[in-house]
XYZ file of C-alpha atoms in Angstrom:
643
model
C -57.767 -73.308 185.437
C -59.224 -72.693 188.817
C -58.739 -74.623 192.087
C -62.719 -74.975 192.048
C -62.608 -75.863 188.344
C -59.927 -78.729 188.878
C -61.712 -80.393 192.184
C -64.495 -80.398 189.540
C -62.201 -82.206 186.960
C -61.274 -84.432 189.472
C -64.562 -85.893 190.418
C -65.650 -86.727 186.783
C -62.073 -88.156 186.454
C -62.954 -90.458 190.042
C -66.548 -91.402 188.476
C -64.846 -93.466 185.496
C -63.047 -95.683 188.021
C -64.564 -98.926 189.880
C -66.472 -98.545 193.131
C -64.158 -99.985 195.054
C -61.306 -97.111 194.464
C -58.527 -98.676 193.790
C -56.438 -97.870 190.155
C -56.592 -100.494 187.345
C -53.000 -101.962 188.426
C -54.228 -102.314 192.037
C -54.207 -106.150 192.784
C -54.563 -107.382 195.869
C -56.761 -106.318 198.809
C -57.134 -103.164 200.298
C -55.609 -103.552 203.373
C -52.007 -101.592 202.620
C -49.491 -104.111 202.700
C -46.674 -104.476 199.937
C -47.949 -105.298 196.414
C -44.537 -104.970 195.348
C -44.692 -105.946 191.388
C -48.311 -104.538 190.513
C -48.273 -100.924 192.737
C -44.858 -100.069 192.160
C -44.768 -99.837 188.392
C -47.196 -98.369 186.153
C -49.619 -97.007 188.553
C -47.650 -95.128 191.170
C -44.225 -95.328 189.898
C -41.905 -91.916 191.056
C -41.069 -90.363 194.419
C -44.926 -90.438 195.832
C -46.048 -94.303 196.379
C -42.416 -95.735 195.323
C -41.388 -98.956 197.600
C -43.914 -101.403 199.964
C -47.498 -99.666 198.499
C -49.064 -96.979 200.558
C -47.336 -97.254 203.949
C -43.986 -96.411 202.816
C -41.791 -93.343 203.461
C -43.302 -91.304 200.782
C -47.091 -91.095 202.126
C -46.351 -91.997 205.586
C -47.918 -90.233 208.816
C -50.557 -87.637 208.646
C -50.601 -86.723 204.796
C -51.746 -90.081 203.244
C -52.552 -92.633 205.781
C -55.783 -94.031 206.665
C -58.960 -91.400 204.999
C -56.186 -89.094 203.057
C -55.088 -92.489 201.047
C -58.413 -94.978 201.116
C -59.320 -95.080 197.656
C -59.582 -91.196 196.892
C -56.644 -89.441 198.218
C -54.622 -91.501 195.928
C -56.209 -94.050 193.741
C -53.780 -93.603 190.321
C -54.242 -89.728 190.091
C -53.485 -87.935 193.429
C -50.098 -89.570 193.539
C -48.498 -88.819 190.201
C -45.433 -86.761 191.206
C -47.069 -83.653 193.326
C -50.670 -85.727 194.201
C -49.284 -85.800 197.758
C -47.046 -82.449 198.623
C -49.531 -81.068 200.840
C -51.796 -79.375 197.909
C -54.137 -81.402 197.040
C -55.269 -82.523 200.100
C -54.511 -79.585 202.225
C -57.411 -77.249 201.323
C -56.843 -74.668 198.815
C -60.262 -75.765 197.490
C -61.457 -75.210 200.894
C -60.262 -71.726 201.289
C -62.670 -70.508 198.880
C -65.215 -73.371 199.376
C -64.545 -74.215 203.006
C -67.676 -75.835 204.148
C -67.666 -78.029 200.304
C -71.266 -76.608 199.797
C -70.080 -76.188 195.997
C -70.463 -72.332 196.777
C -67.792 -69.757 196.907
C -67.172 -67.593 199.924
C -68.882 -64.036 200.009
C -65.348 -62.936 201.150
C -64.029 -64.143 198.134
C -66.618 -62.618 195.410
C -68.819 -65.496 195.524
C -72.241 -65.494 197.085
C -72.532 -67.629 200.429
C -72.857 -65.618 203.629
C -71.727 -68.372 205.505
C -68.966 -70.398 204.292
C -68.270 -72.159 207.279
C -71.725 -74.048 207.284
C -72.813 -76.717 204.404
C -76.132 -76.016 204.680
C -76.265 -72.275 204.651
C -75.938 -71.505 200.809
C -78.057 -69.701 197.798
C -81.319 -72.332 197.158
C -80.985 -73.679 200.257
C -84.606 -74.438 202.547
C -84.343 -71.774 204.704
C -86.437 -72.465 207.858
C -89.037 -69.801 208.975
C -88.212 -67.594 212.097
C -85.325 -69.907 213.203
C -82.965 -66.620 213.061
C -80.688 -67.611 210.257
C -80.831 -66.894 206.478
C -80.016 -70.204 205.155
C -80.734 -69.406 201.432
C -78.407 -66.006 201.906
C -81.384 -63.847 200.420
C -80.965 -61.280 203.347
C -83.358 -61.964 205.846
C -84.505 -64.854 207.788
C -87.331 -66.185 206.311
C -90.708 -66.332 208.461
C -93.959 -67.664 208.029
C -95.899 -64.321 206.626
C -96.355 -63.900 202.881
C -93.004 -63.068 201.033
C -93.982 -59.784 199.066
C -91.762 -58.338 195.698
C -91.500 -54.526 194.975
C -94.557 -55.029 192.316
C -96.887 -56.181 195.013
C -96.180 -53.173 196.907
C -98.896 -49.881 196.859
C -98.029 -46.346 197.919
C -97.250 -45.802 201.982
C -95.904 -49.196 202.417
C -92.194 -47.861 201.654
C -91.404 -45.159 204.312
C -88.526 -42.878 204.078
C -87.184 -42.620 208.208
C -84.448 -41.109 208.357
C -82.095 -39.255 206.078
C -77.837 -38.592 207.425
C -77.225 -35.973 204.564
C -74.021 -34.274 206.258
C -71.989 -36.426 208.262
C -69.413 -34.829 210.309
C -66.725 -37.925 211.100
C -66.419 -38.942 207.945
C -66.399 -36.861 204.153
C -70.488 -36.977 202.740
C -69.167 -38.969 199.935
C -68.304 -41.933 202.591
C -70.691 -41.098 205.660
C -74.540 -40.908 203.906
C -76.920 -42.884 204.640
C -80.713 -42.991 205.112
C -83.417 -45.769 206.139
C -86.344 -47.067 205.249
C -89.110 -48.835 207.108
C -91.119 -51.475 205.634
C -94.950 -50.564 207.152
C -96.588 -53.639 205.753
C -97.099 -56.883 207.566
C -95.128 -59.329 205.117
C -91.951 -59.378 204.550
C -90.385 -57.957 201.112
C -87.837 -58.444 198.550
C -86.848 -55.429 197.611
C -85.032 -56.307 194.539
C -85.580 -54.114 191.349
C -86.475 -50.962 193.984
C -85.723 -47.706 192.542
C -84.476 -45.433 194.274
C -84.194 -41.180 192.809
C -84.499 -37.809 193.241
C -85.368 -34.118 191.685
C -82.122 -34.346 189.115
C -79.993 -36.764 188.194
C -79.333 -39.258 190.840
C -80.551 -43.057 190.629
C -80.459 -46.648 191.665
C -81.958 -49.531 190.757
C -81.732 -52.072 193.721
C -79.889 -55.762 192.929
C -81.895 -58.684 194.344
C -80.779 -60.339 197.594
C -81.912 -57.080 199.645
C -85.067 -58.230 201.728
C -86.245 -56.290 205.093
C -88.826 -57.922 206.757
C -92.507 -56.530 208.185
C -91.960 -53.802 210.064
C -88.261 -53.659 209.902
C -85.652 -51.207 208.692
C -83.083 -51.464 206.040
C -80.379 -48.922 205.510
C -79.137 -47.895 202.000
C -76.018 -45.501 201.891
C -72.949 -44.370 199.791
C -70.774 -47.868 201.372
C -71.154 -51.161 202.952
C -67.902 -50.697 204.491
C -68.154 -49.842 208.534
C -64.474 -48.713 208.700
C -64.974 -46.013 205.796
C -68.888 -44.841 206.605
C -68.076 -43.518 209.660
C -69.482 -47.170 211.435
C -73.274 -47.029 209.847
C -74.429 -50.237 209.325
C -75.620 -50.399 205.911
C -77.543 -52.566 204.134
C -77.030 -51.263 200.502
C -74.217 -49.724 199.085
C -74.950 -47.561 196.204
C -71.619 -46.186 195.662
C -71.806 -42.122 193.506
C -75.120 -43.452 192.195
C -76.852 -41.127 194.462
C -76.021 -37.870 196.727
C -77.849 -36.101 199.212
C -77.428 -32.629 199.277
C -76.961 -31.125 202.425
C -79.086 -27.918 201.865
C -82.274 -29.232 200.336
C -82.605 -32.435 198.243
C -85.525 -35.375 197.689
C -85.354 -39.032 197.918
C -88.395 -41.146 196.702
C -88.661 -44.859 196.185
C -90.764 -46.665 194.005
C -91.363 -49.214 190.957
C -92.372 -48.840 187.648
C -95.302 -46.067 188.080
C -95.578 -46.287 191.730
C -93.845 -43.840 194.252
C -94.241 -45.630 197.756
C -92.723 -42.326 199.637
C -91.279 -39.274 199.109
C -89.115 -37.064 201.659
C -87.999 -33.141 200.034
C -85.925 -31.410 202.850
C -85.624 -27.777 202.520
C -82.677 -26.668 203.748
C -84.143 -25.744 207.633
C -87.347 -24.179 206.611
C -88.981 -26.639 208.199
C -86.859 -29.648 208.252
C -84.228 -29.960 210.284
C -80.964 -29.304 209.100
C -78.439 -30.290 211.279
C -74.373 -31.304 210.604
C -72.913 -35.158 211.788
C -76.467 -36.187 213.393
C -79.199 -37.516 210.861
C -82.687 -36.436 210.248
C -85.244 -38.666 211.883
C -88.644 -39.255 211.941
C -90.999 -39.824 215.138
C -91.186 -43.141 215.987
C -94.472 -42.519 216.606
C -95.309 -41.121 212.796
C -93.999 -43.695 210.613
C -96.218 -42.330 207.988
C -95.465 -41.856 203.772
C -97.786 -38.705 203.974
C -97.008 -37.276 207.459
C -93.039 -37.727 206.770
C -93.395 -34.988 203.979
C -94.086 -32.351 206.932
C -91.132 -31.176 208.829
C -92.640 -31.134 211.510
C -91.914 -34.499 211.999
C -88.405 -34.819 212.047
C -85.774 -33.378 214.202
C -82.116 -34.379 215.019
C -81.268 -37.491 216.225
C -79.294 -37.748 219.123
C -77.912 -41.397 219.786
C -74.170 -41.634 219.150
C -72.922 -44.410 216.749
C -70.410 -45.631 215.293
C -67.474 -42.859 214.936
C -69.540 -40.585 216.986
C -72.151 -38.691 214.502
C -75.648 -39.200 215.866
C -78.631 -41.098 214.759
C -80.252 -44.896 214.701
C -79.321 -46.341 211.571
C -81.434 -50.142 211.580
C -82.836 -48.950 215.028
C -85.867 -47.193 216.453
C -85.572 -43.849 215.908
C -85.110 -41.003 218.358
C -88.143 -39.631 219.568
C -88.966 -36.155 218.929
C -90.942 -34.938 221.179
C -94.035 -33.672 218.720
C -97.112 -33.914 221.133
C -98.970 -36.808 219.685
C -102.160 -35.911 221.228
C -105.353 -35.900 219.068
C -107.882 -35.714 221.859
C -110.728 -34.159 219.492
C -110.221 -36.811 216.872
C -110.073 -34.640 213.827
C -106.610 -36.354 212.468
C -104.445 -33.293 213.745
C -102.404 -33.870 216.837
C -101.973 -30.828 219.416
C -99.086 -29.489 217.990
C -100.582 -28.461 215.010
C -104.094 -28.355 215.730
C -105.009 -24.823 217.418
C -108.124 -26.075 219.312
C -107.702 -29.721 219.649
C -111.128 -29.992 221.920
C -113.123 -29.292 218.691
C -113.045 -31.488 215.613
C -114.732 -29.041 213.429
C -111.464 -26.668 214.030
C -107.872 -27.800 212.479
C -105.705 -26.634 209.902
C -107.545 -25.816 206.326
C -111.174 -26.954 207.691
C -113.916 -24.332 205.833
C -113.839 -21.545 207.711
C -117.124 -18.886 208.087
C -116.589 -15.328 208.301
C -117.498 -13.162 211.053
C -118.599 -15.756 213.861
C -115.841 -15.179 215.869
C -113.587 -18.614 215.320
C -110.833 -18.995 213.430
C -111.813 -22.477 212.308
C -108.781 -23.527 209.686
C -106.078 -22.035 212.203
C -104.907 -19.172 209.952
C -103.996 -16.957 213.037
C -105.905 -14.257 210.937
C -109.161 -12.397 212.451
C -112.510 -13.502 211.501
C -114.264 -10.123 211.115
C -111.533 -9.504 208.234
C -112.611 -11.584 204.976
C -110.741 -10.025 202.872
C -107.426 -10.321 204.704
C -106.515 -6.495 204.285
C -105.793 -6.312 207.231
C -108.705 -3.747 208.625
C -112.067 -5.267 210.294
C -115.344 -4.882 208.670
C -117.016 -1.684 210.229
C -120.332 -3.760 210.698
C -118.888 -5.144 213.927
C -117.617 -4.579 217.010
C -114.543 -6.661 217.791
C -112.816 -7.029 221.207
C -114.665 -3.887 221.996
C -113.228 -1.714 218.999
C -115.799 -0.791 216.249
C -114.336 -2.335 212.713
C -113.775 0.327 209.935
C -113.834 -1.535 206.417
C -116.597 -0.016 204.675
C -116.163 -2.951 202.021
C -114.727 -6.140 203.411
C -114.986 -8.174 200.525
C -112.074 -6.007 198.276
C -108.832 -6.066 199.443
C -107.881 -2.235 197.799
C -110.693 -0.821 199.818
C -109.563 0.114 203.441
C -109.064 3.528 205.472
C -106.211 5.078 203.742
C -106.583 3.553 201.135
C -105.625 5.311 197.353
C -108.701 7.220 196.041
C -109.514 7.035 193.046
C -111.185 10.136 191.712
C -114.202 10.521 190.159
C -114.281 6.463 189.984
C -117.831 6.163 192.199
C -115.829 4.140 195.029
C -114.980 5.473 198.109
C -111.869 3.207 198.205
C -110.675 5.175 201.195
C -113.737 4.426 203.688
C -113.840 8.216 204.066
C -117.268 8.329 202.979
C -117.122 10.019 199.823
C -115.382 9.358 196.465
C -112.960 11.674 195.143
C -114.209 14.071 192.677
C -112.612 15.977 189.934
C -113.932 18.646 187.624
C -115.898 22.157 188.780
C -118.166 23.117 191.251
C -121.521 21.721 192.034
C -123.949 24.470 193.265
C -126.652 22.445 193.198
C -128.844 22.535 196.176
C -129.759 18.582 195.974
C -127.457 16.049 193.824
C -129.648 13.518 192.881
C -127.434 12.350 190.264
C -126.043 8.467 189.802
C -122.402 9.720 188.754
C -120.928 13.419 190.954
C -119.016 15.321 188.212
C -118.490 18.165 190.217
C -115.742 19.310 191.723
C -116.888 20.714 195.317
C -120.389 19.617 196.284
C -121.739 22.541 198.216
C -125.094 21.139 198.058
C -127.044 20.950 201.223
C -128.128 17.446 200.217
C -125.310 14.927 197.892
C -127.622 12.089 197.324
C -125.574 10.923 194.545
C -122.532 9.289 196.615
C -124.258 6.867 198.437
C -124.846 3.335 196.268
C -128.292 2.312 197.487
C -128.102 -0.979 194.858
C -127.313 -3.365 197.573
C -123.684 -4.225 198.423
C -120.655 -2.985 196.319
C -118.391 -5.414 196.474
C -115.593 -3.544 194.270
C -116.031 -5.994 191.269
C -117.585 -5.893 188.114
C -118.160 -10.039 188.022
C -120.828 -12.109 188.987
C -120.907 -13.865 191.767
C -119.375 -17.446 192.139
C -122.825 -18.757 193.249
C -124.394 -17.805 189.618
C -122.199 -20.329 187.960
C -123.246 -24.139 187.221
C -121.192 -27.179 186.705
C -119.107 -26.264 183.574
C -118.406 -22.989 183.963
C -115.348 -23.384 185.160
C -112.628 -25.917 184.049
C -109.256 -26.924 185.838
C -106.858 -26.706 183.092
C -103.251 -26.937 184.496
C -101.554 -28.545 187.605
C -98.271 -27.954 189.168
C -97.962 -30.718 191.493
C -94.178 -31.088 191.685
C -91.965 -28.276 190.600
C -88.005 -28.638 190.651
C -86.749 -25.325 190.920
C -88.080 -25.152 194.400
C -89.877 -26.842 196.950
C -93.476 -28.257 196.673
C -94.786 -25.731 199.933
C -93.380 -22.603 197.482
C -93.721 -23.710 193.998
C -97.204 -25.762 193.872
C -99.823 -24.107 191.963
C -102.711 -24.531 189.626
C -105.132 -23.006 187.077
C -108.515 -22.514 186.144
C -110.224 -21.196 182.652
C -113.587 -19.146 183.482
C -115.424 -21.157 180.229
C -118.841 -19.300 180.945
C -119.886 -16.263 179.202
C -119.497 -13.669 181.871
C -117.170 -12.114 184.020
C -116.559 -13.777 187.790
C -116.136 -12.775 190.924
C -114.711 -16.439 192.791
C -114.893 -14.584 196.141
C -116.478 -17.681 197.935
C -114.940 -20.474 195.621
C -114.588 -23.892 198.155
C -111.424 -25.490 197.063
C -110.813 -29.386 198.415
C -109.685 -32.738 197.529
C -111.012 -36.371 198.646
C -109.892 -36.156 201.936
C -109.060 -32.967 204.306
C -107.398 -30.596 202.095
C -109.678 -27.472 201.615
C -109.945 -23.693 201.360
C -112.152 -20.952 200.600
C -111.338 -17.781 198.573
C -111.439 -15.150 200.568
C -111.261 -12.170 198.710
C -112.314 -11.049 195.191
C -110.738 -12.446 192.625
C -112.512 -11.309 189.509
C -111.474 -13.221 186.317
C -112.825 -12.093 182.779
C -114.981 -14.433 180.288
C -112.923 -17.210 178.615
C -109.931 -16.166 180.862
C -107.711 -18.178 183.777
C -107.070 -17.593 187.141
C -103.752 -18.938 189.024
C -104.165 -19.925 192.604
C -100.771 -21.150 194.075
C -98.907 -21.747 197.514
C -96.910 -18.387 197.451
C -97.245 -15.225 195.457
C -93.960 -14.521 195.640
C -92.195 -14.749 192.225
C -88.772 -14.816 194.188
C -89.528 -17.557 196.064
C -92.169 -19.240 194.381
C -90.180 -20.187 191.189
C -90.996 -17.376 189.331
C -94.774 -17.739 188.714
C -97.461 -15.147 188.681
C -100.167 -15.842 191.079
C -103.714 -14.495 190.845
C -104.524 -15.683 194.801
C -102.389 -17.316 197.527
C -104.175 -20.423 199.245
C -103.147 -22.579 202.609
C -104.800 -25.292 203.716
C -103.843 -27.642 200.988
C -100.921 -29.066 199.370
C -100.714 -30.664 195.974
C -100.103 -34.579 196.440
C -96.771 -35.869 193.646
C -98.554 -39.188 192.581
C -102.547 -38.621 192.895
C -104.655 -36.375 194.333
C -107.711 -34.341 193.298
C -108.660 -30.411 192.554
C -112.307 -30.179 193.414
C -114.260 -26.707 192.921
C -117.607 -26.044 194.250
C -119.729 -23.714 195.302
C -122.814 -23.512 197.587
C -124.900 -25.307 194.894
C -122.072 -28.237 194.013
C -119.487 -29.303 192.387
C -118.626 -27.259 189.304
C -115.977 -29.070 187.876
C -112.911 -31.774 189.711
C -109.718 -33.769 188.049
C -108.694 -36.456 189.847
C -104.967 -37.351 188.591
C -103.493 -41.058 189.260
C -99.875 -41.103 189.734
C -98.903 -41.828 185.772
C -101.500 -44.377 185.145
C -103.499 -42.170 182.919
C -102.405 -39.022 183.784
C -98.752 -37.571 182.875
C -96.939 -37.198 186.440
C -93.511 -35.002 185.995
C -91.480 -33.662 187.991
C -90.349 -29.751 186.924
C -93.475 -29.386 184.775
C -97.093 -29.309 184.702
C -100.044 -31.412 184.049
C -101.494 -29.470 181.102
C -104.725 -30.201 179.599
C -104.672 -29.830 175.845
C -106.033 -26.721 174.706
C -108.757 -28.284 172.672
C -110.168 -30.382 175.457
C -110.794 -27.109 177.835
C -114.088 -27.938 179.215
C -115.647 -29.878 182.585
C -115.857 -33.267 180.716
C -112.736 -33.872 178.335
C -110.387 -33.189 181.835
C -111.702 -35.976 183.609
C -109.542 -38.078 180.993
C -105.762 -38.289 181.636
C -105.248 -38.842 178.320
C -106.482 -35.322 177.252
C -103.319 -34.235 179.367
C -99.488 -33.782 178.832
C -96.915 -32.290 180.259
C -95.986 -28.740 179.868
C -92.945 -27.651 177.755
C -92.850 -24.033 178.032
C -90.480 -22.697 180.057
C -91.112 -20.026 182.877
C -89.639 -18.150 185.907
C -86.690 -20.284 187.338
C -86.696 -22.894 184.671
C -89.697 -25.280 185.528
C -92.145 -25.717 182.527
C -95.464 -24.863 182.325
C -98.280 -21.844 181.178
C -99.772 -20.393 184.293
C -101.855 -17.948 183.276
C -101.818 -18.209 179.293
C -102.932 -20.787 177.109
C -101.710 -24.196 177.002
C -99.237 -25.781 175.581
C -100.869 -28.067 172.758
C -100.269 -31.915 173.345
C -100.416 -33.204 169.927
C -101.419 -36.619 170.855
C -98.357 -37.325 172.466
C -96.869 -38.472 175.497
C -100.234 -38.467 177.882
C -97.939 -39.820 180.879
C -99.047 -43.682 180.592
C -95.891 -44.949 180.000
C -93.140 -41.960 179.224
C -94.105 -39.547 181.592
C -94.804 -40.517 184.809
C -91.748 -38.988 186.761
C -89.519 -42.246 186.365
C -87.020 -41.899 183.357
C -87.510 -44.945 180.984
C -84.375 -45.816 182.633
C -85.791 -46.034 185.471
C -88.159 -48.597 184.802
């Protein structure tokens, strides 16, 4: 039995006697003197009480006289034999219950923080913004409304900073990263989870609050003297790992993702060894915190000497914070910041001389082949792209013979076949070989502008005719800024040209297709981030874009062109929609058209395997979802185990 358990015993046993404490044999009054006959036989017979009652040798002095002996300390039950050799009333209760608050020491395995205060304990009234956490929940509690993980929306989590490769201590010690709480209440964040790309995961305990606006640390242990002196909040043991190349962390409950940080290995992030990854101070932001540009290395020593500001205000980093044209992009990053019409991915027009989305690419060259449009004049240097809207047609260019293009701006097309003698060559179509005519008619197109393609226009189409049919918001294989991509089925009749195709979501996001991009009746298009299959994760892009990213819990794909909108999915972050991670939203092949994709639950997630291992169809027909998982509940990027 334990100490705790016995003290227990003890005070049911002291209940059954009468108020006044004394044992049933105890005649007499209180006041100590001899009661020879009556307190020195059956009550307190043996070596403790033996002779003239309670003053005698055995319980003189300090141990039993005066409080140790009045009525408690050794009415009938403390006394019997060992009642007095300095156990029972010496305290080993008291070293694992020293303040008697019926609650064991948190140094002990129990759960009060403070066991040298009675009235600091688990359920105790803990008194608002007094600086002490009386009911040992974590946090002192104030008078703002106390908010759970379930209460919480996405942003109000923010991943700050991130010590993936410690230097004075091993990784599996030293990790740690911090998160700031950007709501104005404070929060239990009990039943948090906490994941990333693979396998890692933990599901917070309760008892872990951080209050509004504050900063709570989570890393691999609690203990100062092993973590290299980081004062952690959480310990979450091997649960989790963060990979000192490139690696994600996101936080969230149930469908929810509050944040999510990918680093990528010094691409953009910073990837430094023994100092952390930190965010401005001045960007605490769940959507600006998925830019690199952000972060950089910290550079306050702590603890053992690695650098960073675990619990504490972060570094600052310098980024010019500046937004003195309004337009929601800072100087850094904005490449006119005196003009809100010009920042990164606004719609950009051709040929009037400003490069409004910041591409650093010239504006007389629409079809990005690198040669200027020989219809004007730029920086004093007459263009010489006879057709700049197709890519393959540039000086020096490969001819193709006999073809009716003159893909090589040389003026003429390449001919094959015999000699044309012909004084006048009125003909459509020059068969001849050498045109020794003194008039060729034939090679110049007078039927308006060739643009290279054999499609119609983008501006022909009407709502409909074309259909979002697969999103790759979050691939696995590789980062989100490489491997992001989507597609779209041309569901009209005829074959398009999408030169011209706007691009956008709900807020900034936006581009414009630039070049021709011709895709046949009843086929699909890709457009992704990068259209390199090395780096991309293996996927075979029909047209690079910039100027938009692909948000992991919901966003929206919105194509239109100068007359409107021709079709838009908005996806919700697993409430309807699926939302994996490693495979694509893919709309069920027999729901391919402008209405059924508005529903989520005409979607599932791709199965098919391509490139580096990510699932999906880009480019070919979808994978059928046979009225299964639509994302609701299975498929919304948490494992059910995760729930």
């Amino acid at each position: 039995m334990t100490r705790v358990a016995a003290s227990l015993l003890l005070s049911l046993t002291l209940l059954a006697l009468p108020a006044c404490g004394k044992g049933p044999s105890d005649t007499g009054t209180s006041s100590g003197t001899s009661i020879t006959g009556a307190d020195g036989g059956t009550q307190d017979a043996g070596t403790g009480d033996s002779g003239t009652g309670d003053s005698g040798t055995g319980d003189s002095g300090t141990g039993d006289s005066g409080t140790g002996d009045s009525g408690i300390g050794d009415s009938g039950v403390s006394d019997g034999g060992t009642g007095d050799s300095g156990v029972s009333d010496g305290g080993t209760t008291g070293s694992s219950d020293a303040d008697g608050d019926g609650y064991i020491s948190a140094a002990l395995g129990g759960d009060d923080c403070d066991d040298g205060d009675a009235t600091i304990h688990p359920g105790a009234t803990d008194v608002p913004g007094d600086g002490v956490d009386q009911d040992c929940n974590g946090f002192d509690a104030t008078t703002k409304t106390m908010l759970a993980v379930g209460d919480l929306m996405a942003g109000d989590l923010v991943v700050s900073e991130v010590m993936q490769n410690p230097e004075s201590v091993e990784d599996g010690q030293g990790e740690w990263f911090e998160l700031y709480n950007a709501t104005d209440s404070d929060v239990d964040l009990g039943g948090l989870l906490i994941w990333d790309d693979g396998v890692d995961f933990v599901d917070v305990a309760d008892g872990l609050g951080v209050p509004a606006g504050g900063l709570v640390v989570f890393g691999r242990t609690t203990d100062t003297t092993q973590n290299g002196g980081a004062p952690v909040d959480y310990g979450y043991d091997g649960d989790m790992a963060l990979s000192n190349g490139s690696d994600a962390i996101y936080v969230g409950y149930s469908t929810t993702v509050f944040d999510r940080v990918r680093w990528d290995n010094g691409l953009s992030f910073p990837d430094p060894a023994g100092a952390s990854m930190t965010l401005d101070p001045e960007w605490l932001d769940a959507e600006l915190n998925d830019s690199g540009l952000y972060w950089c290395t910290a550079w306050t020593v702590y603890g053992d000497g690695d650098l960073g500001t675990p619990g504490q205000e972060n570094d600052p980093c310098g980024v010019d914070v500046t937004d003195a044209d309004g337009d929601g992009f800072v100087a850094s990053v904005d490449c006119d910041d005196t003009d809100p019409t010009i920042y990164p991915g606004a719609p950009d027009t051709w040929y009037d001389g400003v490069d409004s989305d910041c591409a650093e690419n010239s504006d007389f060259d629409a079809d990005l082949d690198g040669y200027d449009s020989d219809a004007y004049t730029v920086g004093g240097v007459p263009g010489d792209d006879c057709d700049d809207t197709d890519a393959t047609i540039y000086p020096g260019a490969t001819e193709t013979d006999g073809d009716g293009i003159d893909s090589n701006c040389d003026g003429v097309d390449g001919t094959v076949g015999g000699s044309d003698t012909g004084s006048t060559d009125t003909g459509s179509t020059d068969t001849g070989g050498t045109d020794t005519g003194s008039s060729d008619t034939g090679g110049t197109d007078t039927g308006g502008t060739d643009t290279g393609s054999s499609g119609a226009g983008v501006d022909t189409l009407v709502a409909g005719d074309l259909v979002i049919t697969e999103i790759m918001q979050n691939p696995s294989a590789v980062s989100d800024s490489y491997g992001e991509w989507f597609e779209v089925l041309n569901a009209s009749t005829a074959d398009v040209d999408l030169l011209g195709l706007v691009v956008s979501d709900d807020s900034s996001d936006s581009f414009t297709v630039g070049s021709s991009v011709v895709v046949a009746a009843g086929g699909r298009v890709v457009f992704g981030r990068n259209g390199d299959t090395a780096v991309n994760g293996g996927v075979s892009v029909d047209y690079d874009f910039s100027g938009m990213s692909l948000g992991n819990d919901d966003d929206e794909l919105i194509l239109s062109n100068t007359s409107g909108v021709l079709d838009a999915v908005r996806y919700d972050g697993g409430k309807t929609f699926p939302d994996p991670s490693g495979a694509s939203m893919s709309l069920d092949p027999g729901a391919s058209d402008a209405t059924s994709n508005d529903d989520g639950t005409n979607w599932c997630q791709g199965t098919t395997a391509y490139g580096d291992g990510d699932l999906g169809t880009p480019g070919s027909v979808n994978d059928a979802c046979g009225g299964g998982d639509t994302g609701a509940t299975g498929d919304t990027g948490l494992s059910s185990a995760r729930r």
